Short mmCIF file of C-alpha atoms in Angstrom, two decimals:
data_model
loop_
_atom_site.label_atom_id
_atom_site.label_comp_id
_atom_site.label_asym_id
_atom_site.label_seq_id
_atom_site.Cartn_x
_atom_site.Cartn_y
_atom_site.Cartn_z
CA UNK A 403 40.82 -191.52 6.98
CA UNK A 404 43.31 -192.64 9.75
CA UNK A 405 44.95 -189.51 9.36
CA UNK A 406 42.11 -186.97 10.04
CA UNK A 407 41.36 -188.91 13.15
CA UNK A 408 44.62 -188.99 14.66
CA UNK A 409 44.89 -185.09 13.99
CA UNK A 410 41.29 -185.06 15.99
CA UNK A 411 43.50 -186.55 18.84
CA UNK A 412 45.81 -184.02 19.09
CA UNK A 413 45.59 -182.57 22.67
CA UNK A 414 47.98 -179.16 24.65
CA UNK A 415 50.98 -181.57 24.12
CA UNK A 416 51.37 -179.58 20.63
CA UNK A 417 51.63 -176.39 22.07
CA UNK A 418 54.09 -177.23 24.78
CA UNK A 419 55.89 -178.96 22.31
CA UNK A 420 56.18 -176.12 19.96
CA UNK A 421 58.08 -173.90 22.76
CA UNK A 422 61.46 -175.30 22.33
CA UNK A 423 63.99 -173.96 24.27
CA UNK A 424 66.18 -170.33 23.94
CA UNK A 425 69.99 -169.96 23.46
CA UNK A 426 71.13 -169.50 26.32
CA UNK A 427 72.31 -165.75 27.21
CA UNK A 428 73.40 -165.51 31.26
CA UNK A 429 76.32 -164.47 31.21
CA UNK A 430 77.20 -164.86 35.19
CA UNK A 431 76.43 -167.97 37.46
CA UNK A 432 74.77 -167.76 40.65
CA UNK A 433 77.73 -167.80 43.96
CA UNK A 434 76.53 -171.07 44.95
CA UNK A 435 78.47 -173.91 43.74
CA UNK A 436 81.43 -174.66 45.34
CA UNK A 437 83.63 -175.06 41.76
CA UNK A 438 87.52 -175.54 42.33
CA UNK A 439 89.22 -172.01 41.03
CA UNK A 440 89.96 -172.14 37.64
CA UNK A 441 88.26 -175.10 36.39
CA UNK A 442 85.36 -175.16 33.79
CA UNK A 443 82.53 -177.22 33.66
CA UNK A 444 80.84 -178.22 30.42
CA UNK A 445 77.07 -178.45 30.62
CA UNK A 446 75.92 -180.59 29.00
CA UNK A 447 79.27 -182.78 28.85
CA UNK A 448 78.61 -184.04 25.30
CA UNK A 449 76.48 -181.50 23.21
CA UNK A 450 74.69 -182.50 20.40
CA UNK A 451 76.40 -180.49 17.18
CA UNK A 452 75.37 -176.66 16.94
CA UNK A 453 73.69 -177.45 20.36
CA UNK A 454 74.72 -174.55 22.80
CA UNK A 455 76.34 -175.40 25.88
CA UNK A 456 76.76 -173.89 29.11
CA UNK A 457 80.45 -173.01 30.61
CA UNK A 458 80.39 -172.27 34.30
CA UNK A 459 83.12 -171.98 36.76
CA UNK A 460 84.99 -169.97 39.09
CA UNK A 461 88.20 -167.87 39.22
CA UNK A 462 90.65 -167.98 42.00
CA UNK A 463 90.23 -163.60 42.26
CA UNK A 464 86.82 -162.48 43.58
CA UNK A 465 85.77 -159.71 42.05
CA UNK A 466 84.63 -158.59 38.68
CA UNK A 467 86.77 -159.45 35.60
CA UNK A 468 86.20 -159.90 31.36
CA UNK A 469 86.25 -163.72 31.24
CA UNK A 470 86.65 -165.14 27.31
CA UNK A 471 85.36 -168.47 26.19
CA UNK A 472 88.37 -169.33 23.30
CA UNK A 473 88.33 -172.62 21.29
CA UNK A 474 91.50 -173.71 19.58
CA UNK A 475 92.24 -172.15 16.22
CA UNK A 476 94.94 -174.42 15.07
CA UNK A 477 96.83 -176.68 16.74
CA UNK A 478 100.41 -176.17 14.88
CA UNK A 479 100.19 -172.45 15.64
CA UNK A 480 98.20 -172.54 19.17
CA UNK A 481 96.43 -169.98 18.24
CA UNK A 482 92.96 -169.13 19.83
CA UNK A 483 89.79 -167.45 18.82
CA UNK A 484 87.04 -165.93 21.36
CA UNK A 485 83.63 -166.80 20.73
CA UNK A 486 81.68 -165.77 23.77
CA UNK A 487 83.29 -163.06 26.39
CA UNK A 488 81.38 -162.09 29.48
CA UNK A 489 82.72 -160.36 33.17
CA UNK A 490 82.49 -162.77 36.16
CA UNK A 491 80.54 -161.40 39.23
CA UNK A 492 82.44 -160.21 42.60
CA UNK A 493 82.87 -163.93 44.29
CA UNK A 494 84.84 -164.73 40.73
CA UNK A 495 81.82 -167.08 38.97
CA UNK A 496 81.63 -166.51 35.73
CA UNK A 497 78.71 -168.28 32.97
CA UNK A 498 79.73 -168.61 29.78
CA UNK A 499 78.48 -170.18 26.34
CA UNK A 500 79.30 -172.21 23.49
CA UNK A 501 78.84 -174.25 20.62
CA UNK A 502 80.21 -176.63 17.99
CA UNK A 503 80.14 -178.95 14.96
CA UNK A 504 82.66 -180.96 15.78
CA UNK A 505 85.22 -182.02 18.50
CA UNK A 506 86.96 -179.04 19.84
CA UNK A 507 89.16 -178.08 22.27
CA UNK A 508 87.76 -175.01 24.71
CA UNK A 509 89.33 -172.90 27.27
CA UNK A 510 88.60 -169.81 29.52
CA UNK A 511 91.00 -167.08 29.12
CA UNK A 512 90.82 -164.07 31.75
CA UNK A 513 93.02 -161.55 30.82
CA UNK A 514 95.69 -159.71 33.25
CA UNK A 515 93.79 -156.64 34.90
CA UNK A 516 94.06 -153.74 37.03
CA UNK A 517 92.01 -154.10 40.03
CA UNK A 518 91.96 -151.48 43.27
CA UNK A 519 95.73 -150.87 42.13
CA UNK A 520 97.13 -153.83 41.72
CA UNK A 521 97.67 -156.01 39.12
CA UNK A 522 96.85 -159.37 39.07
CA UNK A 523 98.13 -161.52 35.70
CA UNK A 524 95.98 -163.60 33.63
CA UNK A 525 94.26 -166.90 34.05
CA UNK A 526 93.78 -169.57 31.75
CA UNK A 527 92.16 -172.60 32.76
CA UNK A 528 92.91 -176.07 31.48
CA UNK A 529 91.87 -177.07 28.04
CA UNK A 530 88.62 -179.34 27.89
CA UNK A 531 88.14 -181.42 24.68
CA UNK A 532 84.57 -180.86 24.20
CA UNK A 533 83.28 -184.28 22.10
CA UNK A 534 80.00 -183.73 19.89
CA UNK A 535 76.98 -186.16 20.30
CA UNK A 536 75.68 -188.36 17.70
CA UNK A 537 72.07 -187.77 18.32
CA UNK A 538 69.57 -190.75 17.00
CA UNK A 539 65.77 -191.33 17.21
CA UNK A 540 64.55 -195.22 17.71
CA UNK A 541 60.91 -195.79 16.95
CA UNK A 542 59.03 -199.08 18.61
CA UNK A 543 55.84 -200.08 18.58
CA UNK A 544 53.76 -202.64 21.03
CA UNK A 545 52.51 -204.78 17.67
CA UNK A 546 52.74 -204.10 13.92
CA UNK A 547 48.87 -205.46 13.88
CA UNK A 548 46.92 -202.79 15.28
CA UNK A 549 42.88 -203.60 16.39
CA UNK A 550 39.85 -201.32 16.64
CA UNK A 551 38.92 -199.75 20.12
CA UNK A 552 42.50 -201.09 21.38
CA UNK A 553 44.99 -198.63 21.93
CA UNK A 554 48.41 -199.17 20.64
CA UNK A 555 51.28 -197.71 22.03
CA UNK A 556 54.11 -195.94 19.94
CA UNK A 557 57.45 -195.24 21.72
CA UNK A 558 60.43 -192.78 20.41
CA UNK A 559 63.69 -192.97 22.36
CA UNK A 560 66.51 -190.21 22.08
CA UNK A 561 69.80 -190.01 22.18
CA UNK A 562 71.39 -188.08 24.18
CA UNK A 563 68.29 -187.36 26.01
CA UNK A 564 66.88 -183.73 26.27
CA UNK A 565 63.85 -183.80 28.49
CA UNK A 566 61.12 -181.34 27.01
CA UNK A 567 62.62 -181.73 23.52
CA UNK A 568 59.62 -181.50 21.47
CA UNK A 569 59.20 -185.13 19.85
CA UNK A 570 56.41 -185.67 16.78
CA UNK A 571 55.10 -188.75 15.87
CA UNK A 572 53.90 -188.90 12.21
CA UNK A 573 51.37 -191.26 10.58
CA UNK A 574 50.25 -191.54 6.97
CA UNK A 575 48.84 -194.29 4.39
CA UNK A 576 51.38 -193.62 2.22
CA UNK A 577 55.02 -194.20 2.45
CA UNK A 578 56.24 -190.90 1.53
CA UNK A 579 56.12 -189.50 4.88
CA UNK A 580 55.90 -185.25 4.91
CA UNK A 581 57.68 -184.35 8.18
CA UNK A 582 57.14 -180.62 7.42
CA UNK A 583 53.61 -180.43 8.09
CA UNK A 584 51.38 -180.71 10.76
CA UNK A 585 52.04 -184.47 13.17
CA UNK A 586 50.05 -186.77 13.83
CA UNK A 587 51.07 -186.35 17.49
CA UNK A 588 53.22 -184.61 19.71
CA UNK A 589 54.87 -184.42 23.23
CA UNK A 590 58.08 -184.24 25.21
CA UNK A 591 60.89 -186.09 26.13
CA UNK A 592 61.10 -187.19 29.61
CA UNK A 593 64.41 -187.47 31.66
CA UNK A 594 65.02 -191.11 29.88
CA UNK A 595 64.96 -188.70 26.31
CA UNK A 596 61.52 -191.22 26.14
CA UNK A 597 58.53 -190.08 24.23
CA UNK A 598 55.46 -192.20 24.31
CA UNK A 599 52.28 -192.06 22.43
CA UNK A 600 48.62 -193.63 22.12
CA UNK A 601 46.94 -194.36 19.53
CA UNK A 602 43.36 -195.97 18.91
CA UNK A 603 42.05 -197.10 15.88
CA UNK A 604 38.12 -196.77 14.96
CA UNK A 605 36.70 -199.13 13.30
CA UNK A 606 36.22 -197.77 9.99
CA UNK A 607 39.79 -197.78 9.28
CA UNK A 608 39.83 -201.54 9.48
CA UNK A 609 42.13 -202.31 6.33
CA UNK A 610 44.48 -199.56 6.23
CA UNK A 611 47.88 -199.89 6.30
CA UNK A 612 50.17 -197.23 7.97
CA UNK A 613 53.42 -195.67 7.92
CA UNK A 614 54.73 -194.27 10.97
CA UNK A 615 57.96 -191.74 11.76
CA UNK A 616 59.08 -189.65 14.62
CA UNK A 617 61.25 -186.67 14.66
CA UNK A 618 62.98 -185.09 17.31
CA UNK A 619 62.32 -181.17 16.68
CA UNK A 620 65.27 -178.61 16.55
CA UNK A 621 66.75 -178.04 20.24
CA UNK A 622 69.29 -175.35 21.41
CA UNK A 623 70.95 -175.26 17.86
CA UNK A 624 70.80 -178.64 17.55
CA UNK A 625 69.25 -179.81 13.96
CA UNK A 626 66.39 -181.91 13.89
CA UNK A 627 66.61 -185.03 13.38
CA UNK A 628 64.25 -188.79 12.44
CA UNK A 629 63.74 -192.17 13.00
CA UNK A 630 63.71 -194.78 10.46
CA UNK A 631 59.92 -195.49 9.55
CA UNK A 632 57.30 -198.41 10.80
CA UNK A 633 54.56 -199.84 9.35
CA UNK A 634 51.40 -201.24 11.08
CA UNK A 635 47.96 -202.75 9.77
CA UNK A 636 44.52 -201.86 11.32
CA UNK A 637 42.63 -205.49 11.22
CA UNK A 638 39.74 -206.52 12.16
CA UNK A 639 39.52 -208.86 15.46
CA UNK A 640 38.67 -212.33 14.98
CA UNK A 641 35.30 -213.64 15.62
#
């Protein structure tokens, strides 16, 4: 069955694609980027929801300080909440991180302190809007009639992109599709969020008639999510 042989096909890609990224947990940056003082940077701008995302900047005091990550609590009130507090390192960079459903609005908070006896009063940095990500999976293929010993090519596009997001391509003769098990093949996104895959019918499955799906795997927090599904017919070639 086309299914069996596909599964035959599957090469390393699976592996690599199984080792989805960590949360990230650095909680200082490296002294290296030349930030303006008390401005955050979002990375990535436009997470996907749940996705974690980086906070990096740099305070105008250099030396070590408890640095808070706050997102707005309620706009009537102004009222914050801290979800992520770390110390920023003696040049004043701090690394913080984040995440969200929905659009929220973030700031960096760093308290007043006592520091070689003096006091020096807080610093709050200006309030980003941080704008969630609709994330989508497109599924193409080179021809819906697919010929034995001629490889066909299957494409998935992402959106946003996430190169090395683990992207599965699954193929079955029936149209209920199970995403849960094992696919029929896997790889990566490249920097273009662009997964591409092979495949080459034998000649015995002349007559089948397939039902293809891809699925961008769970990244950073970020739920999984599918394409809409494709069909394609194995054929024989004309005389």
């Amino acid at each position: 069955m086309f299914v069996c042989h596909t599964l035959s096909r599957l090469t390393t890609a699976l592996a690599v694609s199984l080792m989805a990224a960590g949360t990230l947990v650095a909680t200082t940056a490296p002294a290296t980027a030349a930030w303006s003082p008390n401005v955050m940077v979002i990375s990535p701008a436009a997470p996907m929801a749940n996705e974690v995302f980086a906070t990096k900047g740099r305070l105008s005091t250099a030396f070590e300080r408890p640095v808070k990550l706050q997102r707005l609590k309620s706009y009537r009130d102004q009222t914050w909440e801290t979800v992520h507090t770390a110390v920023s390192d003696s040049a004043g960079y701090f690394y913080l991180s984040g995440r969200t459903s929905a659009d929220r609005s973030f700031r960096v908070y760093a308290p007043t302190v006592k520091h070689k006896g003096r006091t020096y009063a807080r610093i709050v940095t200006p309030t980003k809007v941080v704008r969630v990500a609709v994330q989508k999976v497109t599924l193409t293929v080179s021809s819906k009639v697919w010929f034995p010993y001629q490889p066909a090519t299957v494409t998935l596009q992402a959106t946003p992109a996430r190169p090395g997001r683990a992207m599965y391509l699954f193929a079955s003769t029936s149209s209920h599709i199970d995403t849960t098990g094992m696919p029929a093949q896997a790889s990566t996104q490249d920097s273009r969020g662009r997964a591409t895959f092979t495949f080459t019918p034998d000649s015995d499955e002349v007559g089948l008639h397939i039902f293809l799906l891809g699925k961008a795997m769970a990244w950073d927090g970020a739920a999984p999510t599918s394409s809409a599904a494709l069909e394609a017919d194995i054929v024989a070639p004309k005389p």
